[in-house]
Short mmCIF file of C-alpha atoms in Angstrom, two decimals:
data_model
loop_
_atom_site.label_atom_id
_atom_site.label_comp_id
_atom_site.label_asym_id
_atom_site.label_seq_id
_atom_site.Cartn_x
_atom_site.Cartn_y
_atom_site.Cartn_z
CA MET A 1 18.24 91.91 -36.95
CA SER A 2 21.84 90.30 -37.10
CA LEU A 3 23.58 89.97 -40.54
CA THR A 4 26.25 88.65 -42.19
CA LEU A 5 27.67 89.02 -45.55
CA ARG A 6 30.06 86.93 -48.16
CA THR A 7 30.77 86.81 -51.80
CA ILE A 8 28.48 84.41 -53.30
CA SER A 9 28.65 82.37 -57.26
CA ARG A 10 26.72 84.42 -59.93
CA GLU A 11 24.21 81.91 -59.53
CA GLN A 12 23.11 82.61 -56.05
CA HIS A 13 23.10 86.03 -57.40
CA LEU A 14 21.04 85.72 -60.12
CA ALA A 15 18.69 83.58 -57.91
CA TYR A 16 18.18 85.93 -55.91
CA ILE A 17 17.68 89.32 -57.92
CA GLN A 18 14.96 86.70 -60.31
CA THR A 19 12.48 86.56 -57.02
CA LEU A 20 12.55 90.35 -57.05
CA PRO A 21 9.64 92.40 -58.59
CA ALA A 22 12.84 94.59 -60.68
CA ALA A 23 16.41 95.25 -60.03
CA SER A 24 18.64 98.07 -61.73
CA HIS A 25 20.36 96.30 -65.14
CA CYS A 26 23.23 97.76 -63.46
CA GLN A 27 22.85 95.32 -60.25
CA VAL A 28 22.43 91.44 -62.57
CA PRO A 29 25.84 89.50 -62.30
CA ALA A 30 26.48 90.00 -66.10
CA TRP A 31 26.79 93.43 -66.04
CA ALA A 32 29.94 92.63 -65.01
CA ASP A 33 31.20 91.23 -67.82
CA VAL A 34 30.27 94.16 -70.12
CA LYS A 35 32.63 96.29 -67.49
CA THR A 36 35.44 94.17 -68.18
CA GLU A 37 37.79 96.95 -67.23
CA TRP A 38 36.97 96.67 -63.53
CA ARG A 39 37.35 93.49 -61.59
CA SER A 40 34.11 92.07 -60.26
CA GLU A 41 32.48 89.65 -56.66
CA ASN A 42 29.24 89.37 -55.89
CA LEU A 43 28.15 89.87 -52.60
CA GLY A 44 25.40 88.07 -51.23
CA TRP A 45 23.42 89.23 -46.93
CA PHE A 46 22.72 87.16 -45.22
CA ASP A 47 19.72 87.19 -41.96
CA LYS A 48 19.96 84.32 -39.03
CA ASP A 49 18.54 81.69 -40.80
CA GLY A 50 20.90 81.48 -43.27
CA GLN A 51 18.24 82.83 -45.84
CA LEU A 52 19.68 85.31 -48.64
CA VAL A 53 18.17 88.64 -48.68
CA GLY A 54 20.27 91.13 -50.06
CA ALA A 55 22.78 91.61 -52.86
CA GLY A 56 25.19 93.67 -54.78
CA LEU A 57 27.39 93.77 -58.09
CA VAL A 58 30.78 95.71 -57.08
CA LEU A 59 33.36 96.93 -59.20
CA TYR A 60 36.68 97.11 -58.13
CA ARG A 61 38.97 99.60 -60.39
CA GLN A 62 42.77 99.29 -59.33
CA LEU A 63 44.31 102.90 -58.67
CA PRO A 64 47.46 103.37 -61.75
CA LYS A 65 50.94 101.16 -60.09
CA ILE A 66 49.13 100.46 -56.75
CA LYS A 67 47.62 97.88 -55.73
CA ARG A 68 44.28 99.70 -54.00
CA TYR A 69 40.78 99.82 -55.50
CA LEU A 70 38.10 101.54 -56.46
CA ALA A 71 34.69 99.88 -55.16
CA TYR A 72 31.93 100.82 -57.38
CA LEU A 73 27.79 99.65 -56.40
CA PRO A 74 26.33 101.02 -59.61
CA GLU A 75 22.83 101.39 -58.65
CA GLY A 76 22.83 98.89 -55.87
CA PRO A 77 23.23 97.13 -53.65
CA VAL A 78 20.16 96.06 -53.62
CA ILE A 79 18.65 95.54 -49.54
CA ASN A 80 16.23 96.75 -47.52
CA TRP A 81 17.27 100.82 -48.03
CA TYR A 82 14.31 101.99 -45.40
CA ALA A 83 15.85 99.22 -42.94
CA PRO A 84 15.98 101.18 -39.34
CA ASN A 85 19.36 99.60 -39.09
CA LEU A 86 20.45 100.42 -42.28
CA ASP A 87 24.37 100.23 -40.34
CA ASP A 88 23.93 96.47 -40.01
CA TRP A 89 23.77 96.72 -43.82
CA LEU A 90 26.25 98.81 -45.13
CA GLN A 91 29.02 98.17 -42.04
CA PRO A 92 30.02 94.70 -43.02
CA MET A 93 30.03 95.47 -46.27
CA LEU A 94 32.78 98.31 -45.64
CA ALA A 95 34.94 95.91 -43.60
CA HIS A 96 34.89 93.98 -46.67
CA LEU A 97 35.42 95.85 -49.12
CA LYS A 98 38.18 97.53 -47.12
CA ASN A 99 39.82 93.69 -46.91
CA GLN A 100 40.15 93.26 -50.46
CA GLY A 101 42.14 96.39 -50.56
CA ALA A 102 39.64 99.29 -51.41
CA PHE A 103 40.06 102.78 -50.41
CA SER A 104 37.05 104.21 -50.96
CA VAL A 105 33.28 103.10 -52.03
CA LYS A 106 30.78 104.03 -54.67
CA MET A 107 27.14 103.21 -54.72
CA GLY A 108 23.94 104.52 -55.84
CA PRO A 109 20.97 103.50 -53.70
CA PRO A 110 18.00 103.07 -55.83
CA VAL A 111 16.01 105.32 -53.24
CA VAL A 112 13.45 107.61 -55.55
CA ILE A 113 13.29 110.80 -53.56
CA ARG A 114 10.87 113.03 -55.84
CA ARG A 115 8.82 112.78 -58.68
CA TRP A 116 7.25 115.79 -61.05
CA ASP A 117 4.73 115.09 -63.31
CA ALA A 118 4.58 116.36 -67.03
CA ALA A 119 2.05 118.87 -66.23
CA ALA A 120 4.72 119.74 -63.29
CA ILE A 121 7.28 119.87 -65.70
CA LYS A 122 5.65 122.31 -68.36
CA SER A 123 4.76 124.82 -65.42
CA GLY A 124 8.13 124.96 -65.19
CA ILE A 125 9.39 125.36 -68.53
CA GLN A 126 6.91 127.72 -69.04
CA ASP A 127 7.89 130.23 -66.22
CA PRO A 128 10.85 132.43 -66.72
CA ASP A 129 11.84 132.58 -63.49
CA VAL A 130 12.86 128.61 -63.27
CA LYS A 131 16.08 127.30 -64.15
CA ARG A 132 16.22 123.78 -62.77
CA LEU A 133 13.35 120.93 -62.36
CA ARG A 134 14.39 121.44 -58.13
CA ASP A 135 13.03 124.54 -58.33
CA VAL A 136 9.90 123.29 -59.23
CA GLU A 137 7.02 121.65 -56.62
CA ALA A 138 7.01 118.47 -56.56
CA SER A 139 4.23 116.09 -57.57
CA TYR A 140 5.10 113.28 -55.23
CA ILE A 141 7.99 113.48 -52.61
CA GLU A 142 9.69 110.17 -50.78
CA PRO A 143 9.80 111.12 -46.64
CA ARG A 144 11.61 108.03 -45.90
CA ALA A 145 14.08 108.93 -48.91
CA PHE A 146 15.20 112.13 -46.65
CA GLU A 147 15.87 109.35 -43.66
CA VAL A 148 18.01 107.15 -45.81
CA SER A 149 20.23 110.40 -46.80
CA ASP A 150 20.24 111.30 -43.07
CA ARG A 151 21.19 107.72 -42.05
CA LEU A 152 23.96 107.51 -44.48
CA ARG A 153 25.55 111.08 -43.83
CA LYS A 154 25.98 109.96 -39.59
CA MET A 155 27.62 107.13 -41.26
CA GLY A 156 30.31 109.05 -42.63
CA TRP A 157 29.15 109.23 -46.36
CA GLN A 158 29.24 111.80 -48.45
CA GLN A 159 26.72 112.29 -51.35
CA GLY A 160 28.71 112.63 -54.60
CA GLU A 161 29.02 115.27 -57.38
CA ASP A 162 25.42 115.57 -59.03
CA GLY A 163 26.00 113.14 -61.89
CA GLY A 164 23.60 115.32 -64.03
CA ALA A 165 21.91 113.47 -67.09
CA GLY A 166 24.69 110.64 -66.39
CA PHE A 167 26.82 110.64 -68.93
CA GLY A 168 29.42 108.85 -68.73
CA ASP A 169 30.50 106.23 -65.97
CA VAL A 170 28.56 107.93 -63.37
CA GLN A 171 24.78 106.92 -63.27
CA PRO A 172 22.09 109.42 -63.33
CA ARG A 173 20.54 111.01 -60.67
CA TYR A 174 17.38 112.28 -62.40
CA VAL A 175 15.27 109.85 -64.77
CA PHE A 176 12.41 110.01 -66.91
CA GLN A 177 10.20 107.44 -66.71
CA VAL A 178 6.21 106.65 -67.75
CA PRO A 179 4.60 104.47 -65.38
CA LEU A 180 2.78 101.31 -66.60
CA ALA A 181 1.29 99.81 -63.50
CA ASN A 182 -2.61 99.54 -63.50
CA ARG A 183 -2.61 101.61 -66.63
CA SER A 184 -4.50 100.65 -69.93
CA LEU A 185 -2.35 100.83 -73.27
CA ASP A 186 -4.74 103.90 -74.35
CA ASP A 187 -4.91 105.80 -71.06
CA VAL A 188 -1.07 105.60 -71.51
CA LEU A 189 -1.34 106.96 -75.74
CA LYS A 190 -4.10 109.78 -73.51
CA GLY A 191 -1.67 110.74 -71.29
CA PHE A 192 1.34 111.53 -74.58
CA ASN A 193 1.13 115.10 -75.85
CA GLN A 194 -0.78 116.36 -79.11
CA LEU A 195 2.63 116.70 -80.34
CA TRP A 196 4.17 113.18 -79.57
CA ARG A 197 -0.03 111.51 -80.64
CA ARG A 198 0.44 114.04 -84.32
CA ASN A 199 3.73 111.99 -85.15
CA ILE A 200 2.61 108.53 -84.17
CA LYS A 201 0.00 109.33 -86.58
CA LYS A 202 2.04 110.19 -88.93
CA ALA A 203 4.69 107.73 -88.88
CA GLU A 204 1.62 105.11 -89.45
CA LYS A 205 0.62 107.50 -92.39
CA ALA A 206 4.02 107.05 -93.92
CA GLY A 207 4.23 103.58 -93.64
CA VAL A 208 6.98 103.73 -90.96
CA GLU A 209 7.94 100.50 -89.73
CA VAL A 210 9.26 99.09 -86.68
CA VAL A 211 11.14 95.40 -86.67
CA GLN A 212 12.86 93.87 -83.81
CA GLY A 213 17.16 93.34 -85.07
CA GLY A 214 19.62 90.38 -83.39
CA TYR A 215 23.08 90.13 -82.85
CA GLU A 216 24.19 90.52 -86.56
CA ASP A 217 22.21 93.89 -87.20
CA LEU A 218 24.69 95.57 -84.38
CA ALA A 219 26.48 97.09 -87.33
CA GLU A 220 23.57 98.60 -88.40
CA TRP A 221 22.84 99.83 -85.37
CA GLN A 222 26.20 100.75 -85.03
CA ARG A 223 26.04 103.37 -88.40
CA LEU A 224 23.72 105.08 -87.09
CA TYR A 225 24.85 105.60 -83.72
CA GLU A 226 28.30 106.68 -84.93
CA ILE A 227 25.73 109.68 -87.01
CA THR A 228 24.22 110.29 -83.97
CA ALA A 229 28.14 110.92 -82.12
CA VAL A 230 28.84 112.86 -84.63
CA ARG A 231 25.26 115.16 -84.88
CA ASP A 232 25.41 115.70 -80.78
CA ARG A 233 29.58 115.80 -79.91
CA PHE A 234 30.27 113.15 -78.06
CA ARG A 235 32.23 109.74 -78.05
CA PRO A 236 30.76 106.99 -79.01
CA ARG A 237 31.35 103.68 -77.66
CA PRO A 238 32.82 100.68 -80.12
CA LEU A 239 30.79 98.17 -81.79
CA SER A 240 33.11 95.71 -79.85
CA TYR A 241 30.91 97.03 -76.59
CA PHE A 242 27.37 96.69 -78.37
CA GLN A 243 28.41 92.86 -79.51
CA ARG A 244 29.26 92.05 -75.42
CA MET A 245 26.72 93.41 -74.42
CA TRP A 246 23.97 91.48 -76.17
CA THR A 247 26.19 87.98 -75.89
CA VAL A 248 26.76 88.47 -72.17
CA LEU A 249 23.68 89.94 -71.17
CA ASN A 250 21.20 87.68 -73.06
CA ASN A 251 23.26 84.70 -71.96
CA GLU A 252 22.40 85.66 -68.65
CA ASP A 253 18.22 86.27 -69.70
CA PRO A 254 17.63 85.54 -73.09
CA ASN A 255 15.07 88.99 -72.78
CA ARG A 256 17.26 90.81 -70.41
CA MET A 257 18.55 93.17 -74.69
CA ARG A 258 16.24 93.86 -77.42
CA LEU A 259 17.09 96.09 -80.18
CA TYR A 260 14.69 98.07 -82.26
CA PHE A 261 14.89 99.61 -85.38
CA ALA A 262 11.99 102.06 -87.34
CA ARG A 263 12.54 101.95 -91.44
CA HIS A 264 10.84 103.60 -93.40
CA ASN A 265 10.94 102.60 -97.43
CA GLY A 266 13.63 99.57 -96.75
CA VAL A 267 15.96 102.10 -95.17
CA ASN A 268 16.55 102.19 -91.19
CA LEU A 269 15.82 105.56 -89.86
CA SER A 270 16.78 104.90 -86.15
CA ALA A 271 17.58 102.57 -83.85
CA ALA A 272 17.26 102.47 -79.91
CA THR A 273 18.68 99.62 -77.29
CA MET A 274 15.83 97.90 -74.48
CA LEU A 275 17.07 96.34 -70.80
CA VAL A 276 14.70 94.34 -68.76
CA VAL A 277 15.00 93.08 -65.35
CA GLY A 278 11.99 91.87 -63.83
CA GLY A 279 9.21 94.86 -64.41
CA HIS A 280 11.54 97.50 -65.06
CA VAL A 281 12.31 98.00 -68.79
CA TRP A 282 15.13 100.96 -69.77
CA TYR A 283 15.46 102.52 -73.16
CA SER A 284 19.36 102.74 -72.93
CA TYR A 285 20.68 104.07 -75.71
CA GLY A 286 19.64 106.03 -79.29
CA ALA A 287 20.68 106.21 -82.84
CA SER A 288 19.11 108.06 -85.47
CA ASP A 289 20.25 109.53 -89.02
CA ASN A 290 20.29 112.70 -90.39
CA ILE A 291 17.60 111.73 -93.20
CA GLY A 292 14.42 110.81 -92.87
CA ARG A 293 13.17 112.80 -89.84
CA GLU A 294 9.92 114.28 -91.46
CA VAL A 295 8.29 110.40 -90.99
CA ARG A 296 9.10 110.38 -87.27
CA PRO A 297 11.33 107.09 -86.94
CA SER A 298 11.82 107.90 -83.13
CA ASN A 299 8.32 108.68 -82.15
CA ALA A 300 6.99 105.27 -83.58
CA MET A 301 9.96 103.16 -82.29
CA GLN A 302 9.30 105.06 -78.31
CA TRP A 303 5.58 103.85 -79.06
CA ARG A 304 6.18 100.11 -80.20
CA MET A 305 9.10 99.88 -77.53
CA LEU A 306 6.26 101.43 -75.13
CA ARG A 307 3.90 98.55 -76.07
CA ASP A 308 5.84 95.71 -76.08
CA ALA A 309 7.51 96.61 -72.28
CA TYR A 310 3.82 96.72 -71.64
CA ALA A 311 2.90 93.45 -73.27
CA MET A 312 5.68 91.38 -70.94
CA GLY A 313 4.07 92.87 -67.87
CA ALA A 314 6.25 96.20 -67.34
CA THR A 315 5.57 98.22 -64.48
CA VAL A 316 7.82 101.68 -65.75
CA TYR A 317 9.08 102.40 -69.27
CA ASP A 318 12.15 104.03 -68.17
CA LEU A 319 13.56 106.33 -70.80
CA ARG A 320 17.10 107.11 -68.52
CA GLY A 321 18.81 110.27 -67.52
CA ILE A 322 17.76 113.88 -68.17
CA SER A 323 19.44 116.88 -67.30
CA ASP A 324 17.56 118.92 -64.01
CA SER A 325 17.88 121.99 -66.49
CA LEU A 326 14.33 123.55 -67.31
CA ASP A 327 16.26 126.14 -69.50
CA GLU A 328 15.75 126.08 -73.28
CA THR A 329 18.94 127.32 -74.06
CA ASP A 330 20.66 124.35 -72.17
CA HIS A 331 22.47 122.03 -74.63
CA LEU A 332 20.48 119.19 -72.94
CA PHE A 333 17.05 120.67 -72.95
CA GLY A 334 16.01 118.79 -75.12
CA LEU A 335 16.24 115.52 -73.81
CA ILE A 336 13.68 116.24 -71.40
CA GLN A 337 11.49 118.05 -73.82
CA PHE A 338 11.44 115.12 -75.94
CA LYS A 339 11.36 112.31 -72.86
CA VAL A 340 8.15 115.03 -71.25
CA GLY A 341 5.85 114.24 -74.17
CA THR A 342 5.35 110.79 -73.19
CA GLY A 343 3.53 112.26 -70.11
CA GLY A 344 5.34 109.95 -67.89
CA GLU A 345 7.24 111.80 -64.59
CA ALA A 346 10.47 112.92 -63.80
CA VAL A 347 12.30 110.85 -61.18
CA GLU A 348 14.90 111.92 -58.66
CA TYR A 349 17.30 109.43 -57.22
CA ILE A 350 19.30 110.45 -53.53
CA GLY A 351 22.29 110.03 -55.59
CA GLU A 352 25.97 108.20 -55.59
CA TRP A 353 27.50 108.60 -52.40
CA ASP A 354 31.03 107.87 -51.57
CA PHE A 355 32.80 106.33 -48.36
CA PRO A 356 36.66 107.23 -48.20
CA LEU A 357 38.31 104.44 -46.24
CA ASN A 358 41.56 105.88 -46.62
CA LYS A 359 41.01 110.30 -47.07
CA LEU A 360 44.85 110.48 -48.51
CA LEU A 361 43.66 108.22 -51.56
CA HIS A 362 40.28 109.21 -51.84
CA LYS A 363 41.26 112.91 -51.89
CA ALA A 364 44.09 111.86 -54.28
CA LEU A 365 41.40 110.45 -56.85
CA ASP A 366 38.91 113.37 -56.05
CA MET A 367 41.88 115.54 -57.35
CA TYR A 368 43.08 113.43 -60.58
CA MET A 369 39.04 113.01 -61.98
CA SER A 370 38.34 116.37 -61.49
CA ARG A 371 41.10 116.90 -63.96
CA ARG A 372 39.86 115.00 -66.38
#
């Protein structure tokens, strides 16, 4: 299969994404407008009949003082990763990016390698000898993913450092998902653990209501998000980031981003943002106040978001990054504990991969990044 690669318009890129069952929200054209500190380009792969058969959003970040770039395709490109001729897809991309002044390429193949169901994770948590998810026998393994990794290594790609829970600019290697395809809502609720079901009931009884917000409510979102940042000791993004995200994503597709609040007696106690691309729905950012936790607003809000995702015909509700630590003393353990209660599954991707086009500059960047 002979493939050609060239720059395409945003309109072509979006039209292609809209023909797919789903794609990562980091690979829609509007994501470039969220990441304003990067320059962007839309790439298209064409078959010999001139049909667009793959697309990628590339973000370029310039090195200080010189006109050389790191080229990054977050959770992409959107191509046939299982193609036996993966070389024919990736070589033209590397040649093109080198021409654009890239000294190094980083990409995140959206290829799942393992899944662990809730029961497997729970048994891992209960076993004192198990400290990490990878020490637990997977419930499902995708053999083709190992072939993809082998092919990438043979081409000279290097597996990036494990992105952990995906805090910061790297994408998470481990995520938590609730599969919705071919399931009834009743079945989904039955999959929740007892504590989750009890907390959803508790919130209902207390009169917690979950509502959708709009652009004008982002300041209220920011208030709750900044309370969360202080409590969980992370640096919050500014309000302008969420305003820009809302504007550019919903200009591309009016249903791309949603905002939810859980409130009690008229007071907003927790909030979340949701992203939608085809049948894939993400819970992307969450925030909550230090008060009102006893009425379980976060559980009520997740249940509402999950029901809305289901009503939209979503095949998966994605709770995004988790760390692979099953050690109760780890500060990120609470994250997997909260998410596993939904009865979903932990999912491992093959991670991010780097191709150094200029080994010297690539090494310099590595050293610079490790000092940050």
